[in-house]
Tab-separated table of C-alpha atoms in Angstrom:
chain	number	residue	atom	x	y	z
A	1	UNK	CA	-23.161	-14.286	-199.779
A	2	UNK	CA	-24.184	-14.841	-196.147
A	3	UNK	CA	-27.812	-14.157	-197.004
A	4	UNK	CA	-27.690	-16.605	-199.907
A	5	UNK	CA	-26.130	-19.220	-197.655
A	6	UNK	CA	-28.773	-18.793	-194.983
A	7	UNK	CA	-31.559	-18.780	-197.563
A	8	UNK	CA	-30.274	-21.990	-199.098
A	9	UNK	CA	-29.991	-23.655	-195.694
A	10	UNK	CA	-33.463	-22.431	-194.755
A	11	UNK	CA	-34.846	-23.940	-197.938
A	12	UNK	CA	-33.277	-27.299	-197.114
A	13	UNK	CA	-34.282	-27.403	-193.451
A	14	UNK	CA	-37.741	-25.828	-193.564
A	15	UNK	CA	-38.992	-26.584	-197.065
A	16	UNK	CA	-39.909	-29.763	-198.904
A	17	UNK	CA	-40.256	-28.300	-202.386
A	18	UNK	CA	-36.732	-29.240	-203.475
A	19	UNK	CA	-34.983	-32.625	-203.631
A	20	UNK	CA	-32.521	-31.482	-200.948
A	21	UNK	CA	-35.294	-30.293	-198.633
A	22	UNK	CA	-37.349	-33.409	-199.205
A	23	UNK	CA	-34.322	-35.631	-198.595
A	24	UNK	CA	-33.461	-33.768	-195.398
A	25	UNK	CA	-36.971	-34.153	-194.020
A	26	UNK	CA	-37.219	-37.835	-194.924
A	27	UNK	CA	-33.870	-38.462	-193.217
A	28	UNK	CA	-35.099	-36.487	-190.214
A	29	UNK	CA	-38.297	-38.530	-189.959
A	30	UNK	CA	-36.306	-41.768	-190.156
A	31	UNK	CA	-33.980	-40.523	-187.418
A	32	UNK	CA	-36.926	-39.588	-185.224
A	33	UNK	CA	-38.481	-43.041	-185.632
A	34	UNK	CA	-35.192	-44.755	-184.792
A	35	UNK	CA	-34.586	-42.537	-181.764
A	36	UNK	CA	-38.063	-43.206	-180.372
A	37	UNK	CA	-37.577	-46.944	-180.973
A	38	UNK	CA	-34.306	-46.777	-179.012
A	39	UNK	CA	-36.077	-45.141	-176.061
A	40	UNK	CA	-38.802	-47.789	-176.122
A	41	UNK	CA	-36.283	-50.628	-176.269
A	42	UNK	CA	-34.293	-49.147	-173.398
A	43	UNK	CA	-37.359	-49.410	-171.159
A	44	UNK	CA	-37.561	-53.194	-171.680
A	45	UNK	CA	-35.612	-54.772	-168.756
A	46	UNK	CA	-34.284	-57.779	-170.688
A	47	UNK	CA	-33.080	-55.647	-173.606
A	48	UNK	CA	-31.679	-52.965	-171.350
A	49	UNK	CA	-29.720	-55.540	-169.364
A	50	UNK	CA	-28.053	-56.804	-172.524
A	51	UNK	CA	-27.738	-53.731	-174.710
A	52	UNK	CA	-28.131	-50.908	-172.189
A	53	UNK	CA	-24.734	-49.343	-172.904
A	54	UNK	CA	-25.217	-49.442	-176.681
A	55	UNK	CA	-28.698	-47.923	-176.423
A	56	UNK	CA	-27.340	-45.209	-174.124
A	57	UNK	CA	-24.696	-44.285	-176.696
A	58	UNK	CA	-27.261	-44.325	-179.517
A	59	UNK	CA	-29.552	-42.086	-177.470
A	60	UNK	CA	-26.811	-39.477	-177.039
A	61	UNK	CA	-25.835	-39.642	-180.705
A	62	UNK	CA	-29.428	-38.838	-181.661
A	63	UNK	CA	-29.585	-36.092	-179.032
A	64	UNK	CA	-26.443	-34.427	-180.386
A	65	UNK	CA	-27.792	-34.631	-183.953
A	66	UNK	CA	-31.101	-33.089	-182.911
A	67	UNK	CA	-29.296	-30.395	-180.916
A	68	UNK	CA	-27.231	-29.439	-183.978
A	69	UNK	CA	-30.369	-29.403	-186.111
A	70	UNK	CA	-32.173	-27.203	-183.566
A	71	UNK	CA	-29.307	-24.697	-183.527
A	72	UNK	CA	-29.278	-24.629	-187.331
A	73	UNK	CA	-32.990	-23.886	-187.369
A	74	UNK	CA	-32.435	-20.945	-185.030
A	75	UNK	CA	-29.528	-19.795	-187.169
A	76	UNK	CA	-31.338	-19.635	-190.501
A	77	UNK	CA	-34.553	-17.899	-189.395
A	78	UNK	CA	-34.650	-14.120	-189.154
A	79	UNK	CA	-36.523	-14.169	-185.873
A	80	UNK	CA	-35.147	-17.064	-183.807
A	81	UNK	CA	-37.248	-16.247	-180.741
A	82	UNK	CA	-40.463	-16.424	-182.747
A	83	UNK	CA	-39.531	-19.863	-184.032
A	84	UNK	CA	-38.325	-21.033	-180.604
A	85	UNK	CA	-41.718	-20.196	-179.070
A	86	UNK	CA	-43.746	-21.782	-181.883
A	87	UNK	CA	-45.266	-25.252	-181.545
A	88	UNK	CA	-42.552	-27.034	-183.515
A	89	UNK	CA	-39.862	-24.885	-181.928
A	90	UNK	CA	-40.921	-25.960	-178.448
A	91	UNK	CA	-41.208	-29.598	-179.532
A	92	UNK	CA	-37.752	-29.455	-181.128
A	93	UNK	CA	-36.313	-28.151	-177.867
A	94	UNK	CA	-38.143	-30.705	-175.734
A	95	UNK	CA	-36.786	-33.417	-178.020
A	96	UNK	CA	-33.275	-32.841	-176.635
A	97	UNK	CA	-33.798	-31.510	-173.100
A	98	UNK	CA	-34.659	-34.873	-171.403
A	99	UNK	CA	-31.251	-36.328	-172.260
A	100	UNK	CA	-29.506	-33.515	-170.420
A	101	UNK	CA	-31.999	-33.687	-167.559
A	102	UNK	CA	-31.213	-37.385	-167.174
A	103	UNK	CA	-27.696	-36.428	-166.074
A	104	UNK	CA	-29.282	-34.882	-162.974
A	105	UNK	CA	-32.572	-36.785	-162.750
A	106	UNK	CA	-32.044	-40.381	-163.924
A	107	UNK	CA	-34.990	-41.809	-165.844
A	108	UNK	CA	-36.160	-38.572	-167.448
A	109	UNK	CA	-34.745	-39.764	-170.771
A	110	UNK	CA	-38.011	-41.679	-171.156
A	111	UNK	CA	-39.616	-38.323	-172.007
A	112	UNK	CA	-37.647	-38.359	-175.264
A	113	UNK	CA	-40.657	-40.069	-176.844
A	114	UNK	CA	-41.997	-36.534	-177.295
A	115	UNK	CA	-39.900	-36.614	-180.460
A	116	UNK	CA	-42.800	-38.502	-182.001
A	117	UNK	CA	-44.607	-35.163	-182.338
A	118	UNK	CA	-41.967	-34.105	-184.842
A	119	UNK	CA	-43.301	-36.724	-187.241
A	120	UNK	CA	-46.183	-34.321	-187.886
A	121	UNK	CA	-43.841	-32.760	-190.432
A	122	UNK	CA	-44.658	-35.732	-192.659
A	123	UNK	CA	-47.677	-33.735	-193.881
A	124	UNK	CA	-45.327	-31.203	-195.438
A	125	UNK	CA	-42.895	-33.766	-196.809
A	126	UNK	CA	-45.464	-35.636	-198.875
A	127	UNK	CA	-47.313	-32.431	-199.784
A	128	UNK	CA	-50.508	-33.586	-198.124
A	129	UNK	CA	-52.063	-30.142	-198.460
A	130	UNK	CA	-55.494	-31.484	-197.615
A	131	UNK	CA	-54.204	-32.685	-194.258
A	132	UNK	CA	-52.435	-29.368	-193.740
A	133	UNK	CA	-55.713	-27.570	-194.377
A	134	UNK	CA	-57.536	-29.772	-191.913
A	135	UNK	CA	-54.797	-29.286	-189.324
A	136	UNK	CA	-55.052	-25.511	-189.720
A	137	UNK	CA	-58.830	-25.751	-189.374
A	138	UNK	CA	-58.454	-27.743	-186.176
A	139	UNK	CA	-56.002	-25.211	-184.733
A	140	UNK	CA	-58.331	-22.332	-185.614
A	141	UNK	CA	-61.238	-24.175	-184.012
A	142	UNK	CA	-59.247	-24.822	-180.844
A	143	UNK	CA	-58.285	-21.158	-180.624
A	144	UNK	CA	-61.891	-20.111	-181.185
A	145	UNK	CA	-63.183	-22.557	-178.575
A	146	UNK	CA	-60.612	-21.534	-175.941
A	147	UNK	CA	-62.821	-18.995	-174.103
A	148	UNK	CA	-65.769	-21.407	-173.976
A	149	UNK	CA	-63.588	-24.328	-172.907
A	150	UNK	CA	-62.007	-22.149	-170.204
A	151	UNK	CA	-65.435	-21.281	-168.798
A	152	UNK	CA	-66.474	-24.933	-169.031
A	153	UNK	CA	-63.380	-26.102	-167.144
A	154	UNK	CA	-63.984	-23.410	-164.530
A	155	UNK	CA	-67.497	-24.769	-163.928
A	156	UNK	CA	-66.156	-28.314	-163.706
A	157	UNK	CA	-63.472	-27.247	-161.234
A	158	UNK	CA	-66.019	-25.477	-159.044
A	159	UNK	CA	-68.309	-28.522	-159.210
A	160	UNK	CA	-65.706	-31.077	-158.143
A	161	UNK	CA	-64.472	-28.765	-155.385
A	162	UNK	CA	-68.000	-28.414	-154.031
A	163	UNK	CA	-68.906	-32.090	-154.338
A	164	UNK	CA	-65.553	-33.063	-152.839
A	165	UNK	CA	-66.187	-30.891	-149.784
A	166	UNK	CA	-69.737	-32.251	-149.418
A	167	UNK	CA	-68.584	-35.880	-149.665
A	168	UNK	CA	-65.864	-35.233	-147.104
A	169	UNK	CA	-68.529	-33.886	-144.767
A	170	UNK	CA	-71.079	-36.617	-145.484
A	171	UNK	CA	-68.866	-39.709	-145.685
A	172	UNK	CA	-65.842	-38.760	-143.591
A	173	UNK	CA	-62.499	-40.522	-143.072
A	174	UNK	CA	-64.187	-43.737	-141.912
A	175	UNK	CA	-65.429	-44.379	-145.457
A	176	UNK	CA	-62.184	-43.475	-147.222
A	177	UNK	CA	-62.798	-39.742	-147.708
A	178	UNK	CA	-59.838	-38.797	-145.553
A	179	UNK	CA	-59.462	-35.235	-146.836
A	180	UNK	CA	-61.047	-32.750	-149.201
A	181	UNK	CA	-58.323	-33.289	-151.865
A	182	UNK	CA	-58.951	-37.042	-151.623
A	183	UNK	CA	-62.679	-36.388	-152.017
A	184	UNK	CA	-62.017	-34.118	-155.009
A	185	UNK	CA	-60.034	-36.960	-156.598
A	186	UNK	CA	-63.071	-39.225	-156.119
A	187	UNK	CA	-65.361	-36.574	-157.632
A	188	UNK	CA	-63.151	-36.235	-160.731
A	189	UNK	CA	-62.959	-39.996	-161.186
A	190	UNK	CA	-66.715	-40.321	-160.762
A	191	UNK	CA	-67.610	-37.419	-163.041
A	192	UNK	CA	-65.432	-38.763	-165.842
A	193	UNK	CA	-67.243	-42.135	-165.478
A	194	UNK	CA	-63.934	-43.919	-164.855
A	195	UNK	CA	-64.915	-45.159	-161.404
A	196	UNK	CA	-61.776	-46.885	-160.163
A	197	UNK	CA	-63.594	-48.112	-157.054
A	198	UNK	CA	-60.733	-47.408	-154.653
A	199	UNK	CA	-63.051	-44.961	-152.848
A	200	UNK	CA	-66.820	-45.299	-152.752
A	201	UNK	CA	-69.651	-43.815	-150.669
A	202	UNK	CA	-71.416	-45.934	-148.085
A	203	UNK	CA	-74.115	-43.678	-146.676
A	204	UNK	CA	-77.470	-43.163	-148.427
A	205	UNK	CA	-76.839	-39.409	-148.738
A	206	UNK	CA	-73.370	-39.999	-150.169
A	207	UNK	CA	-74.738	-42.476	-152.709
A	208	UNK	CA	-77.369	-39.940	-153.743
A	209	UNK	CA	-74.717	-37.291	-154.452
A	210	UNK	CA	-72.633	-39.893	-156.276
A	211	UNK	CA	-75.601	-40.840	-158.468
A	212	UNK	CA	-76.241	-37.197	-159.353
A	213	UNK	CA	-72.576	-36.696	-160.199
A	214	UNK	CA	-72.443	-39.807	-162.391
A	215	UNK	CA	-75.571	-38.819	-164.320
A	216	UNK	CA	-74.219	-35.299	-164.764
A	217	UNK	CA	-70.949	-36.763	-166.007
A	218	UNK	CA	-72.614	-38.222	-169.094
A	219	UNK	CA	-74.030	-34.851	-170.061
A	220	UNK	CA	-70.834	-32.967	-169.309
A	221	UNK	CA	-68.777	-35.177	-171.642
A	222	UNK	CA	-70.817	-33.948	-174.610
A	223	UNK	CA	-70.235	-30.244	-173.915
A	224	UNK	CA	-66.626	-29.923	-175.197
A	225	UNK	CA	-67.535	-31.997	-178.249
A	226	UNK	CA	-70.373	-29.642	-179.129
A	227	UNK	CA	-68.216	-26.547	-178.593
A	228	UNK	CA	-65.408	-27.859	-180.780
A	229	UNK	CA	-67.807	-29.056	-183.490
A	230	UNK	CA	-69.346	-25.589	-183.701
A	231	UNK	CA	-65.930	-23.953	-184.005
A	232	UNK	CA	-64.873	-26.457	-186.670
A	233	UNK	CA	-67.882	-25.505	-188.766
A	234	UNK	CA	-67.033	-21.821	-188.350
A	235	UNK	CA	-63.378	-22.345	-189.176
A	236	UNK	CA	-64.190	-23.938	-192.538
A	237	UNK	CA	-61.686	-25.460	-194.909
A	238	UNK	CA	-59.231	-23.331	-196.855
A	239	UNK	CA	-56.346	-24.808	-198.897
A	240	UNK	CA	-52.884	-24.001	-197.580
A	241	UNK	CA	-49.422	-24.301	-199.087
A	242	UNK	CA	-46.349	-26.080	-197.791
A	243	UNK	CA	-44.341	-22.840	-197.869
A	244	UNK	CA	-42.627	-21.798	-194.634
A	245	UNK	CA	-42.022	-18.130	-193.876
A	246	UNK	CA	-38.269	-17.350	-194.047
A	247	UNK	CA	-38.723	-14.795	-191.277
A	248	UNK	CA	-40.673	-16.676	-188.590
A	249	UNK	CA	-40.844	-20.174	-190.166
A	250	UNK	CA	-44.593	-20.398	-189.553
A	251	UNK	CA	-46.668	-22.426	-191.998
A	252	UNK	CA	-50.318	-22.596	-193.017
A	253	UNK	CA	-50.358	-19.790	-195.584
A	254	UNK	CA	-52.855	-19.527	-198.408
A	255	UNK	CA	-51.742	-21.001	-201.705
A	256	UNK	CA	-51.531	-17.585	-203.384
A	257	UNK	CA	-50.071	-15.732	-200.367
A	258	UNK	CA	-47.152	-13.377	-201.003
A	259	UNK	CA	-46.763	-12.270	-197.396
A	260	UNK	CA	-46.728	-14.169	-194.122
A	261	UNK	CA	-50.053	-13.914	-192.299
A	262	UNK	CA	-48.253	-14.064	-188.949
A	263	UNK	CA	-45.370	-11.576	-189.268
A	264	UNK	CA	-46.001	-9.808	-192.586
A	265	UNK	CA	-42.683	-10.754	-194.182
A	266	UNK	CA	-42.504	-11.670	-197.864
A	267	UNK	CA	-42.571	-15.383	-198.676
């Protein structure tokens, strides 16, 4: 009886193949939208001054509802820790933590807008399997590109550290390069072609290094794009179902899958 009860609850909370599951997810999406809207409205001074108390109460009502939902999700899966450490599990937790943090650190409730990430479940609700397939392809590409991106970021870090130290030596505090960290900040801003202008070189040698860095910045921007594009081609497109594993609650299985590709449990 307990197993049947948990299975039924799992079907409602994690699936969208039944009217009850679909209704639950649609209600959840509506609640998420309303909760995010409440956070946005609370940040408007004129609205907060007039309806601050009401918005505060609404915020806690949503937080309690999401906390209950999160506990239910942990209750119905066979491996709660696996779900808790998954992408949606972490997002579900972060959707309620800021409210409790605000009791100690006022203002952190603004981070509740992270609940917007939970709207990604709309792909499952409306059975947009094509979008699910593309999402899985993107995740596979990101995982495949991780080693290359890590090396790329390492090169960028070494570059800005070196240029920052050189600019600190060449320009010095008199031209705004008051420290190596400050010079590294300038190098990052320059390399990304943002160029705020709050710090700029004045010596001919400094301007030469700045010109080299700016030109290099245009080429560097294209590198991650090329890496990810290559991995996307390799990942390919494979149709996936909306079925969630009752054991680990992971999604993205093949349409004809009988076992979870992540934990091996039957689905």
